[in-house]
Amino acid sequence: MGLKFDNCFIRELPADPITENYRRQVQGACYSLVQPTGVVQPKLIAYAQEVAELLDLSPEVCESKEFEQVFAGNQLSPGMESYATCYGGHQFGNWAGQLGDGRAINLGEILNQRGERWALQLKGAGPTPYSRTADGLAVLRSSIREFLCSEAMVHLGVPTTRALSLILTGELVERDMFYDGNSKMEPGAVVCRVAPSFTRFGSFQILAALQNTELLKQMADYTIRTDFPHLGEPSSSVYLTWFDEVCRKTAEMIAHWMRVGFVHGVMNTDNMSILGLTIDYGPYGWLEAYDPNWTPNTTDAGGRRYRFGNQSGIAHWNLAQLAHAILPLIGELEPLQQILNQYPSYFDESWLSMLANKLGLRALDEKADDRLITELFMILQFIETDMTIFFRQLSTLDVHNASLDDMANETLIAPLMDAYYVPEQLTEENMTRIAQWLRDYCRRASHDGTAWDERRVQMNGVNPKYVLRNYLAQLAIDQAEDGDDSLVNKLLDVLRHPYDEKPDQEDFAAKRPEWARNRPGCSMLSCSS
Ligand code: AMP
Ligand code: MG
């Protein structure tokens, strides 16, 4: 296949001495060698050509039988060495001990022609020593969701792991989707994920929990040298600058999620990438009506720990767990605590600058613009308002119009009408409140002085026209489960250019239809995947 492997992770870090594949607690090692199980009848459903290009793979190779075999886990290409990594994590706020790659099998790292390092990982290719009580497999629906969303995110400009391929296994997998005793046989699939590194906060936490400071240091030094080489040789002060960078990257990632209306759904510390990449697409969802309290994850419905509006706070909490884990490397809490205290300002800075772009303003001042911002989020949630359409349409307002005060509320709001889910909620009183905000906003934007077309380009570059709406993903799943993968490929294509207007693709920008309001898979998801 021509992939050039350089498997640094397993070369530099210690392996579990046991090579048999049975569930166990692993100590003194960062990974266990394990082979993918192999499947009866692999069938390629889709591949991302941009990711193939990163790996220097041609379309001919991606459409070959060999590709299907390798990325379903039936054979290893020369240079591949397969292994599962060990990590721990806090799940829903509680320390869960060893977790690890229970259904992910790494194939190694390649160096591409540009000299970039990319790690390859199969998800759903069979059990590993870290599978605990589960089967190591993945079903088609969750694999489609992971494949499409990782690629959608990258084109939206959100830091994320990538997905190379989506392959049906030809085997059935048993899942009880809502943990209610109604299990079903579902088609199995394997996704090949690609990232510079899959290291998680939990990769350090497990070593700290096992009080293996020596290995913790080895893992941290390896990560700094490989994933943060610009920081220089590891030392006490470099550990701190490293932690600071992790805080900044995480803040930036969350600000992007808030910008595009993404809810991760399971922000456990094992699902937090050390590189600030969105990782582990499970019961995630996209905001339809703007609602900071919304969580797509039914498993989280009680506490709503991972609701949209709580994501930055949770990231902060997760970073505190990481700080705690690397404390033995630094010896004193104070400098780590100081960096951790900076996190809210890192987030605010990223978010305010993104919000300014969303509104087509040069900058926002937290104090001077407080009223404008607060009222914006009030009018977004006091009646059901599609976040994506609202911001996208905002760029069409003529903010320099001199007769704003004389304009009827209806005329002013007209460009936004498509964002509203429930027409009856548009009472005169509510319209007056929205129109008032629009007038304030127009005055503020006009005062900024940016020309109309320039402002529009600025806004349309950060307010997507197309996102992977929950119901769209579900439609693609329904069809693929019936053997038709065309919508999966169509969505992959539409989501390549999320900021471009495409008149023939208007359907994909439509707000959630009523049938999808309470449909499982659209508004309700579980961790079962
Ligand atoms: P999650 O929070 O969904 O990313 O997964 C938590 C832990 O459960 C991780 O260690 C996963 O590898 C593991 N896991 C999830 N699903 C499976 C599965 N079907 N088989 C084995 N391990 C799994
Ligand atoms: Mg996970």
Coordinates of C-alpha atoms and ligand atoms in Angstrom, one line a residue:
M1 CA 0.0 0.0 0.0
G2 CA 3.1 2.2 0.3
L3 CA 2.5 3.5 3.8
K4 CA 5.7 4.4 5.6
F5 CA 5.5 3.4 9.2
D6 CA 7.6 4.8 12.1
N7 CA 6.0 3.4 15.2
C8 CA 7.5 5.7 17.8
F9 CA 4.9 5.1 20.5
I10 CA 5.6 1.4 21.0
R11 CA 9.3 1.8 20.3
E12 CA 9.8 4.3 23.1
L13 CA 7.3 3.3 25.7
P14 CA 7.1 0.0 27.6
A15 CA 4.8 -2.8 26.5
D16 CA 2.6 -5.1 28.6
P17 CA 4.7 -8.3 28.7
I18 CA 1.6 -10.4 28.2
T19 CA 0.6 -10.8 24.6
E20 CA -2.4 -13.1 25.0
N21 CA -5.7 -11.3 24.4
Y22 CA -7.8 -11.6 27.6
R23 CA -9.2 -8.8 29.8
R24 CA -6.9 -7.7 32.6
Q25 CA -5.5 -4.9 34.7
V26 CA -2.2 -3.8 33.1
Q27 CA 0.6 -2.3 35.2
G28 CA 3.9 -0.8 34.3
A29 CA 3.0 -0.5 30.6
C30 CA 1.5 2.1 28.3
Y31 CA 0.0 -0.5 25.8
S32 CA -0.6 -4.1 25.0
L33 CA 0.1 -5.8 21.7
V34 CA -3.1 -7.2 20.2
Q35 CA -4.3 -8.2 16.8
P36 CA -7.6 -7.1 15.2
T37 CA -10.1 -10.0 15.2
G38 CA -10.9 -10.0 11.5
V39 CA -14.3 -10.0 9.9
V40 CA -16.1 -12.2 7.4
Q41 CA -17.1 -9.9 4.7
P42 CA -15.7 -6.4 4.7
K43 CA -17.4 -3.8 2.4
L44 CA -16.1 -0.3 2.0
I45 CA -19.0 2.2 2.5
A46 CA -17.1 5.5 2.3
Y47 CA -13.6 7.0 2.6
A48 CA -12.5 10.5 3.1
Q49 CA -10.2 11.5 0.2
E50 CA -8.7 14.4 2.2
V51 CA -7.5 12.0 4.8
A52 CA -6.3 9.5 2.2
E53 CA -4.2 12.4 0.8
L54 CA -2.7 13.1 4.2
L55 CA -1.5 9.5 4.2
D56 CA -0.4 9.7 0.5
L57 CA -3.0 7.1 -0.5
S58 CA -4.3 7.3 -4.0
P59 CA -8.0 6.7 -4.9
E60 CA -7.0 3.5 -6.6
V61 CA -5.5 2.2 -3.4
C62 CA -8.5 3.3 -1.3
E63 CA -10.9 1.5 -3.7
S64 CA -8.8 -1.7 -3.7
K65 CA -9.6 -5.0 -2.1
E66 CA -6.5 -4.8 -0.1
F67 CA -7.6 -1.5 1.5
E68 CA -10.9 -3.1 2.5
Q69 CA -9.1 -6.0 4.1
V70 CA -6.5 -3.9 5.9
F71 CA -8.9 -1.3 7.3
A72 CA -11.4 -3.9 8.4
G73 CA -8.7 -5.5 10.4
N74 CA -8.3 -8.7 8.3
Q75 CA -4.6 -8.2 7.5
L76 CA -1.8 -5.9 8.6
S77 CA 0.2 -4.0 5.9
P78 CA 4.0 -4.2 6.1
G79 CA 5.2 -2.0 8.9
M80 CA 2.0 -2.1 10.9
E81 CA 2.2 -3.2 14.5
S82 CA -1.1 -3.4 16.3
Y83 CA -1.7 -2.5 19.9
A84 CA -4.2 -1.1 22.4
T85 CA -3.2 1.7 24.8
C86 CA -3.8 1.8 28.5
Y87 CA -5.6 4.8 30.1
G88 CA -7.9 5.6 32.9
G89 CA -10.4 8.3 33.5
H90 CA -13.2 10.0 35.4
Q91 CA -16.6 9.0 34.0
F92 CA -19.4 11.4 34.9
G93 CA -17.2 12.9 37.7
N94 CA -16.1 9.6 39.3
W95 CA -12.8 7.9 39.0
A96 CA -13.3 4.8 37.0
G97 CA -9.9 3.2 37.2
Q98 CA -8.4 1.5 34.1
L99 CA -10.4 2.0 30.9
G100 CA -8.0 1.8 27.9
D101 CA -8.6 1.1 24.2
G102 CA -11.5 -1.4 24.7
R103 CA -12.4 -1.4 21.0
A104 CA -9.7 0.6 19.4
I105 CA -6.7 -1.0 17.9
N106 CA -3.8 1.1 16.8
L107 CA -2.0 0.2 13.6
G108 CA 1.1 2.4 14.1
E109 CA 2.2 5.8 12.9
I110 CA 3.0 6.8 9.4
L111 CA 5.3 9.6 8.2
N112 CA 3.9 11.2 5.1
Q113 CA 5.8 12.8 2.2
R114 CA 5.5 16.2 4.0
G115 CA 7.2 14.6 7.1
E116 CA 4.0 14.7 9.2
R117 CA 3.3 12.0 11.7
W118 CA -0.2 10.4 11.7
A119 CA -1.4 7.6 13.9
L120 CA -3.9 5.1 12.5
Q121 CA -6.5 3.4 14.7
L122 CA -9.3 0.9 13.9
K123 CA -12.4 1.4 16.0
G124 CA -14.6 -1.7 16.4
A125 CA -12.1 -4.3 15.2
G126 CA -12.5 -6.7 18.2
P127 CA -11.7 -7.0 21.8
T128 CA -8.5 -6.1 23.6
P129 CA -7.2 -6.5 27.1
Y130 CA -9.1 -3.3 27.9
S131 CA -12.5 -4.4 26.7
R132 CA -13.7 -5.1 30.3
T133 CA -17.2 -6.6 29.9
A134 CA -17.9 -5.4 26.4
D135 CA -17.3 -6.9 23.0
G136 CA -14.8 -4.6 21.3
L137 CA -17.2 -4.0 18.4
A138 CA -19.0 -1.1 16.9
V139 CA -22.3 -0.9 15.1
L140 CA -23.0 0.8 11.8
R141 CA -25.0 3.7 13.2
S142 CA -22.4 4.9 15.6
S143 CA -19.6 4.3 13.0
I144 CA -21.5 6.5 10.5
R145 CA -21.9 9.2 13.1
E146 CA -18.2 9.1 14.0
F147 CA -17.0 9.0 10.4
L148 CA -19.2 11.9 9.2
C149 CA -18.9 14.1 12.2
S150 CA -15.1 14.0 12.4
E151 CA -14.9 15.1 8.8
A152 CA -17.7 17.7 9.2
M153 CA -15.8 19.2 12.1
V154 CA -12.5 19.5 10.3
H155 CA -14.1 21.4 7.5
L156 CA -15.8 23.6 10.0
G157 CA -12.4 24.5 11.4
V158 CA -12.9 22.7 14.7
P159 CA -9.8 20.7 16.0
T160 CA -10.6 17.0 15.7
T161 CA -9.4 13.5 15.1
R162 CA -10.0 12.5 11.4
A163 CA -11.6 9.4 9.8
L164 CA -10.2 7.6 6.9
S165 CA -12.6 4.9 6.2
L166 CA -16.0 3.3 7.1
I167 CA -16.2 -0.4 6.4
L168 CA -19.1 -2.8 7.0
T169 CA -18.0 -6.0 8.6
G170 CA -20.7 -8.3 7.3
E171 CA -21.3 -9.4 10.9
L172 CA -24.1 -8.6 13.3
V173 CA -23.6 -7.1 16.7
E174 CA -26.0 -7.2 19.6
R175 CA -27.0 -3.9 21.2
D176 CA -29.6 -2.7 23.6
M177 CA -29.8 0.8 22.4
F178 CA -31.6 2.3 25.4
Y179 CA -30.6 -0.2 28.0
D180 CA -34.2 -1.2 28.4
G181 CA -34.0 -4.9 27.7
N182 CA -34.8 -4.5 24.0
S183 CA -31.6 -5.7 22.4
K184 CA -31.3 -6.0 18.6
M185 CA -28.9 -7.4 16.2
E186 CA -27.3 -4.6 14.2
P187 CA -24.8 -4.5 11.3
G188 CA -21.2 -4.1 12.5
A189 CA -18.7 -1.6 11.1
V190 CA -15.1 -0.5 11.6
V191 CA -13.9 3.1 11.2
C192 CA -10.2 3.9 10.8
R193 CA -9.4 7.1 12.8
V194 CA -6.4 9.2 12.1
A195 CA -4.8 11.8 14.4
P196 CA -1.3 13.1 15.2
S197 CA -1.8 11.3 18.5
F198 CA -4.6 9.6 20.4
T199 CA -3.1 10.4 23.9
R200 CA -5.8 11.4 26.4
F201 CA -5.8 13.1 29.8
G202 CA -6.6 9.6 31.1
S203 CA -3.3 8.3 29.7
F204 CA -1.5 10.3 32.4
Q205 CA -4.2 9.8 35.1
I206 CA -3.8 6.0 35.1
L207 CA -0.1 6.2 35.7
A208 CA -0.6 8.7 38.5
A209 CA -3.3 6.5 40.0
L210 CA -0.9 3.5 39.9
Q211 CA 1.7 5.8 41.6
N212 CA 4.1 4.9 38.9
T213 CA 5.9 8.3 38.7
E214 CA 8.8 6.9 36.7
L215 CA 6.5 5.8 33.9
L216 CA 4.4 8.9 34.2
K217 CA 7.5 11.0 33.6
Q218 CA 8.4 8.7 30.6
M219 CA 5.0 9.2 29.1
A220 CA 5.0 13.0 29.7
D221 CA 8.5 13.3 28.2
Y222 CA 7.5 11.2 25.2
T223 CA 4.4 13.3 24.6
I224 CA 6.3 16.6 24.9
R225 CA 9.0 15.4 22.5
T226 CA 6.6 13.9 20.0
D227 CA 3.5 16.1 20.1
F228 CA 4.9 19.3 21.5
P229 CA 8.4 19.4 20.1
H230 CA 8.4 23.3 20.0
L231 CA 8.4 23.4 23.8
G232 CA 12.0 22.0 24.0
E233 CA 13.5 19.3 26.1
P234 CA 11.3 18.3 29.1
S235 CA 12.1 19.9 32.4
S236 CA 10.2 21.2 35.4
S237 CA 9.5 24.5 33.7
V238 CA 8.6 22.8 30.4
Y239 CA 6.0 20.6 32.2
L240 CA 4.4 23.8 33.2
T241 CA 4.5 25.4 29.7
W242 CA 3.1 22.1 28.4
F243 CA 0.2 22.2 30.8
D244 CA -0.4 25.8 29.9
E245 CA -0.6 24.9 26.2
V246 CA -3.0 22.0 26.9
C247 CA -5.2 24.5 28.8
R248 CA -5.1 26.9 25.9
K249 CA -5.8 24.3 23.2
T250 CA -8.6 22.8 25.2
A251 CA -10.2 26.3 25.7
E252 CA -9.9 27.0 22.0
M253 CA -11.5 23.6 21.1
I254 CA -14.5 24.3 23.4
A255 CA -14.9 27.8 22.1
H256 CA -15.2 26.3 18.6
W257 CA -17.9 23.8 19.9
M258 CA -19.8 26.8 21.2
R259 CA -19.4 28.6 18.0
V260 CA -20.9 25.8 15.8
G261 CA -23.4 24.4 18.4
F262 CA -21.8 21.1 19.0
V263 CA -22.4 19.1 22.2
H264 CA -19.9 16.3 22.8
G265 CA -22.1 14.4 25.2
V266 CA -19.5 12.4 27.1
M267 CA -16.7 14.7 28.2
N268 CA -15.1 12.1 30.5
T269 CA -11.4 12.6 31.1
D270 CA -10.6 9.6 28.9
N271 CA -12.3 11.4 26.1
M272 CA -10.1 14.5 26.3
S273 CA -7.3 14.6 23.9
I274 CA -4.0 16.0 25.1
L275 CA -3.8 17.9 21.8
G276 CA -7.1 19.6 22.3
L277 CA -8.8 17.6 19.5
T278 CA -12.4 16.6 19.6
I279 CA -12.2 12.8 20.1
D280 CA -14.6 9.9 20.6
Y281 CA -17.8 10.8 18.8
G282 CA -20.5 8.9 20.7
P283 CA -23.8 10.4 21.8
Y284 CA -22.9 13.9 20.6
G285 CA -25.4 16.2 19.1
W286 CA -25.9 19.5 17.3
L287 CA -28.1 22.2 18.8
E288 CA -31.2 22.8 16.8
A289 CA -33.1 25.3 19.0
Y290 CA -30.5 27.2 21.0
D291 CA -30.7 25.7 24.5
P292 CA -27.7 25.8 26.8
N293 CA -29.3 23.0 28.9
W294 CA -29.6 20.5 26.1
T295 CA -27.7 17.3 26.2
P296 CA -28.2 14.6 23.5
N297 CA -27.0 11.9 25.8
T298 CA -29.9 10.0 27.6
T299 CA -27.4 8.5 30.0
D300 CA -26.7 12.0 31.2
A301 CA -30.3 13.2 31.2
G302 CA -30.5 13.2 35.0
G303 CA -27.6 15.4 35.9
R304 CA -27.0 17.0 32.5
R305 CA -23.4 17.3 33.4
Y306 CA -22.4 17.4 29.8
R307 CA -25.1 19.9 28.6
F308 CA -24.1 22.4 25.9
G309 CA -23.7 25.4 28.3
N310 CA -21.6 23.4 30.8
Q311 CA -18.9 22.3 28.4
S312 CA -16.3 25.0 29.2
G313 CA -16.8 24.4 33.0
I314 CA -16.3 20.6 32.5
A315 CA -13.2 21.1 30.4
H316 CA -11.8 23.2 33.3
W317 CA -12.7 20.4 35.8
N318 CA -11.0 17.9 33.5
L319 CA -7.9 20.0 33.3
A320 CA -7.8 20.1 37.1
Q321 CA -7.8 16.3 37.0
L322 CA -4.9 16.4 34.5
A323 CA -3.1 18.9 36.7
H324 CA -3.5 16.5 39.7
A325 CA -2.1 13.6 37.6
I326 CA 1.0 15.4 36.5
L327 CA 1.6 17.0 39.9
P328 CA 4.3 14.4 40.9
L329 CA 6.4 15.6 38.0
I330 CA 6.4 19.2 39.2
G331 CA 6.3 18.6 43.0
E332 CA 4.3 21.8 43.9
L333 CA 0.7 22.6 43.3
E334 CA 0.9 26.4 43.2
P335 CA 2.3 26.9 39.7
L336 CA -0.1 24.4 38.2
Q337 CA -3.0 26.0 40.1
Q338 CA -2.0 29.4 38.7
I339 CA -2.1 28.1 35.2
L340 CA -5.4 26.3 35.8
N341 CA -6.8 29.6 37.1
Q342 CA -6.0 31.1 33.7
Y343 CA -8.3 28.7 31.9
P344 CA -11.5 30.8 32.1
S345 CA -9.7 33.7 30.6
Y346 CA -8.3 31.6 27.8
F347 CA -11.8 30.4 27.1
D348 CA -13.3 33.8 27.3
E349 CA -10.7 35.3 25.0
S350 CA -11.3 32.6 22.3
W351 CA -15.0 32.7 22.7
L352 CA -15.4 36.5 22.6
S353 CA -13.3 36.8 19.5
M354 CA -15.3 34.1 17.8
L355 CA -18.6 35.7 18.9
A356 CA -17.4 39.0 17.5
N357 CA -16.8 37.3 14.2
K358 CA -20.2 35.6 14.4
L359 CA -21.7 39.0 14.8
G360 CA -19.6 40.7 12.2
L361 CA -17.9 43.0 14.7
R362 CA -14.3 43.9 15.0
A363 CA -14.2 43.0 18.6
L364 CA -16.5 42.6 21.6
D365 CA -15.9 44.3 25.0
E366 CA -17.1 42.1 27.8
K367 CA -18.2 45.1 29.8
A368 CA -19.4 47.6 27.2
D369 CA -21.2 44.9 25.1
D370 CA -22.5 43.0 28.1
R371 CA -26.1 44.0 27.5
L372 CA -26.0 43.2 23.8
I373 CA -24.5 39.8 24.4
T374 CA -26.8 38.9 27.3
E375 CA -29.9 39.9 25.5
L376 CA -28.8 38.0 22.3
F377 CA -28.7 34.7 24.3
M378 CA -32.0 35.6 25.9
I379 CA -33.8 36.1 22.6
L380 CA -32.1 32.9 21.2
Q381 CA -33.7 30.8 24.0
F382 CA -36.9 32.5 25.0
I383 CA -38.6 31.0 22.0
E384 CA -37.4 28.0 19.9
T385 CA -34.8 29.4 17.6
D386 CA -32.5 27.5 15.3
M387 CA -29.0 28.6 16.2
T388 CA -27.4 27.8 12.9
I389 CA -30.0 29.5 10.8
F390 CA -30.2 32.5 13.1
F391 CA -26.5 33.4 12.9
R392 CA -26.3 32.6 9.2
Q393 CA -29.2 34.9 8.4
L394 CA -28.0 37.7 10.6
S395 CA -25.4 38.5 8.0
T396 CA -28.1 39.5 5.5
L397 CA -29.3 42.5 7.7
D398 CA -28.5 45.9 6.3
V399 CA -27.1 47.3 9.5
H400 CA -26.4 50.7 8.0
N401 CA -30.1 51.3 7.2
A402 CA -30.9 54.8 8.5
S403 CA -34.6 54.1 9.1
L404 CA -34.3 51.2 11.5
D405 CA -36.6 52.9 14.1
D406 CA -39.4 53.4 11.6
M407 CA -39.2 49.9 10.2
A408 CA -42.0 47.5 11.2
N409 CA -40.9 44.7 13.5
E410 CA -42.1 42.1 10.9
T411 CA -39.9 43.7 8.2
L412 CA -36.9 43.7 10.5
I413 CA -37.3 40.1 11.6
A414 CA -38.3 38.8 8.1
P415 CA -34.8 37.5 7.2
L416 CA -34.7 35.4 10.4
M417 CA -38.2 33.9 10.1
D418 CA -36.8 30.6 9.0
A419 CA -35.0 30.1 12.3
Y420 CA -38.2 29.9 14.3
Y421 CA -39.6 26.4 15.1
V422 CA -43.0 27.4 16.5
P423 CA -44.8 30.2 14.7
E424 CA -47.3 30.6 17.5
Q425 CA -44.4 31.8 19.7
L426 CA -43.9 34.8 17.5
T427 CA -46.4 36.9 19.5
E428 CA -46.4 40.7 19.1
E429 CA -44.6 41.0 22.5
N430 CA -41.9 38.5 21.5
M431 CA -41.5 40.1 18.1
T432 CA -41.0 43.5 19.8
R433 CA -38.3 42.1 22.0
I434 CA -36.4 40.4 19.1
A435 CA -36.8 43.5 16.9
Q436 CA -35.4 45.7 19.7
W437 CA -32.3 43.5 19.9
L438 CA -31.9 43.6 16.2
R439 CA -32.0 47.5 16.2
D440 CA -29.4 47.6 19.0
Y441 CA -27.3 45.1 17.1
C442 CA -27.6 47.0 13.9
R443 CA -26.6 50.3 15.6
R444 CA -23.6 48.6 17.2
A445 CA -22.5 47.0 13.9
S446 CA -23.1 50.2 11.9
H447 CA -21.0 52.1 14.5
D448 CA -18.2 49.6 13.8
G449 CA -18.1 50.8 10.3
T450 CA -17.4 47.6 8.4
A451 CA -18.8 47.6 4.9
W452 CA -21.8 45.4 4.3
D453 CA -20.0 42.9 2.0
E454 CA -16.9 42.7 4.2
R455 CA -19.1 42.0 7.2
R456 CA -21.0 39.3 5.4
V457 CA -17.8 37.5 4.4
Q458 CA -16.5 37.7 7.9
M459 CA -19.8 36.3 9.4
N460 CA -20.3 33.6 6.7
G461 CA -16.8 32.3 7.4
V462 CA -17.6 31.4 11.0
N463 CA -21.4 30.8 10.9
P464 CA -21.9 27.6 9.0
K465 CA -24.7 27.1 6.5
Y466 CA -24.4 23.3 6.9
V467 CA -23.8 21.2 10.0
L468 CA -24.3 17.5 10.5
R469 CA -27.9 18.0 11.8
N470 CA -29.0 15.2 14.0
Y471 CA -31.8 14.2 11.8
L472 CA -29.6 14.2 8.7
A473 CA -27.2 11.8 10.3
Q474 CA -30.1 9.6 11.3
L475 CA -31.6 9.6 7.7
A476 CA -28.2 8.5 6.4
I477 CA -28.1 5.7 9.0
D478 CA -31.6 4.6 8.2
Q479 CA -30.8 4.3 4.5
A480 CA -27.4 2.7 5.1
E481 CA -29.0 0.1 7.3
D482 CA -31.2 -0.7 4.4
G483 CA -28.2 -1.2 2.2
D484 CA -28.1 2.3 0.5
D485 CA -24.9 4.3 1.4
S486 CA -25.5 7.1 -1.0
L487 CA -26.7 9.6 1.7
V488 CA -23.6 8.9 3.8
N489 CA -21.5 9.9 0.8
K490 CA -23.7 12.8 -0.1
L491 CA -23.4 14.2 3.4
L492 CA -19.7 13.7 3.4
D493 CA -19.6 15.8 0.2
V494 CA -22.0 18.6 1.4
L495 CA -20.1 19.0 4.7
R496 CA -16.8 19.5 2.8
H497 CA -17.9 23.2 2.3
P498 CA -20.0 24.1 5.2
Y499 CA -19.7 27.9 4.7
D500 CA -20.6 28.0 1.0
E501 CA -24.0 28.8 -0.3
K502 CA -25.1 26.0 -2.6
P503 CA -28.6 26.6 -4.0
D504 CA -29.0 22.9 -5.0
Q505 CA -28.2 21.8 -1.5
E506 CA -30.7 24.0 0.5
D507 CA -32.4 20.9 1.8
F508 CA -29.3 20.0 3.8
A509 CA -29.5 23.4 5.6
A510 CA -33.2 22.9 6.6
K511 CA -34.1 23.0 10.3
R512 CA -35.2 19.9 12.0
P513 CA -38.5 18.6 10.7
E514 CA -41.2 17.9 13.3
W515 CA -41.0 14.1 12.8
A516 CA -37.5 14.2 14.2
R517 CA -38.4 16.2 17.4
N518 CA -38.5 13.1 19.7
R519 CA -37.2 10.4 17.5
P520 CA -34.4 8.2 19.0
G521 CA -31.2 8.8 17.2
C522 CA -32.2 12.4 16.4
S523 CA -32.8 14.0 19.7
M524 CA -32.0 11.1 22.1
L525 CA -28.9 9.1 22.0
S526 CA -27.2 6.7 24.5
C527 CA -23.7 5.6 25.0
S528 CA -24.7 2.2 23.4
S529 CA -22.7 2.1 20.2
Ligands
AMP1 P1 -16.4 5.9 25.9 O1 -16.6 6.8 27.1 O2 -17.7 5.6 25.2 O3 -15.4 6.5 25.0 O4 -15.9 4.5 26.4 C1 -15.4 4.3 27.7 C2 -14.6 3.0 27.8 O5 -15.3 1.9 27.4 C3 -13.4 3.1 26.9 O6 -12.3 2.4 27.6 C4 -13.8 2.3 25.7 O7 -12.7 1.7 25.0 C5 -14.7 1.2 26.3 N1 -15.7 0.7 25.4 C6 -16.8 1.4 24.9 N2 -17.5 0.5 24.1 C7 -16.8 -0.6 24.0 C8 -17.1 -1.9 23.4 N3 -18.1 -2.1 22.6 N4 -16.2 -2.9 23.6 C9 -15.2 -2.7 24.5 N5 -14.9 -1.6 25.1 C10 -15.7 -0.6 24.9
MG2 MG -13.7 6.9 24.9

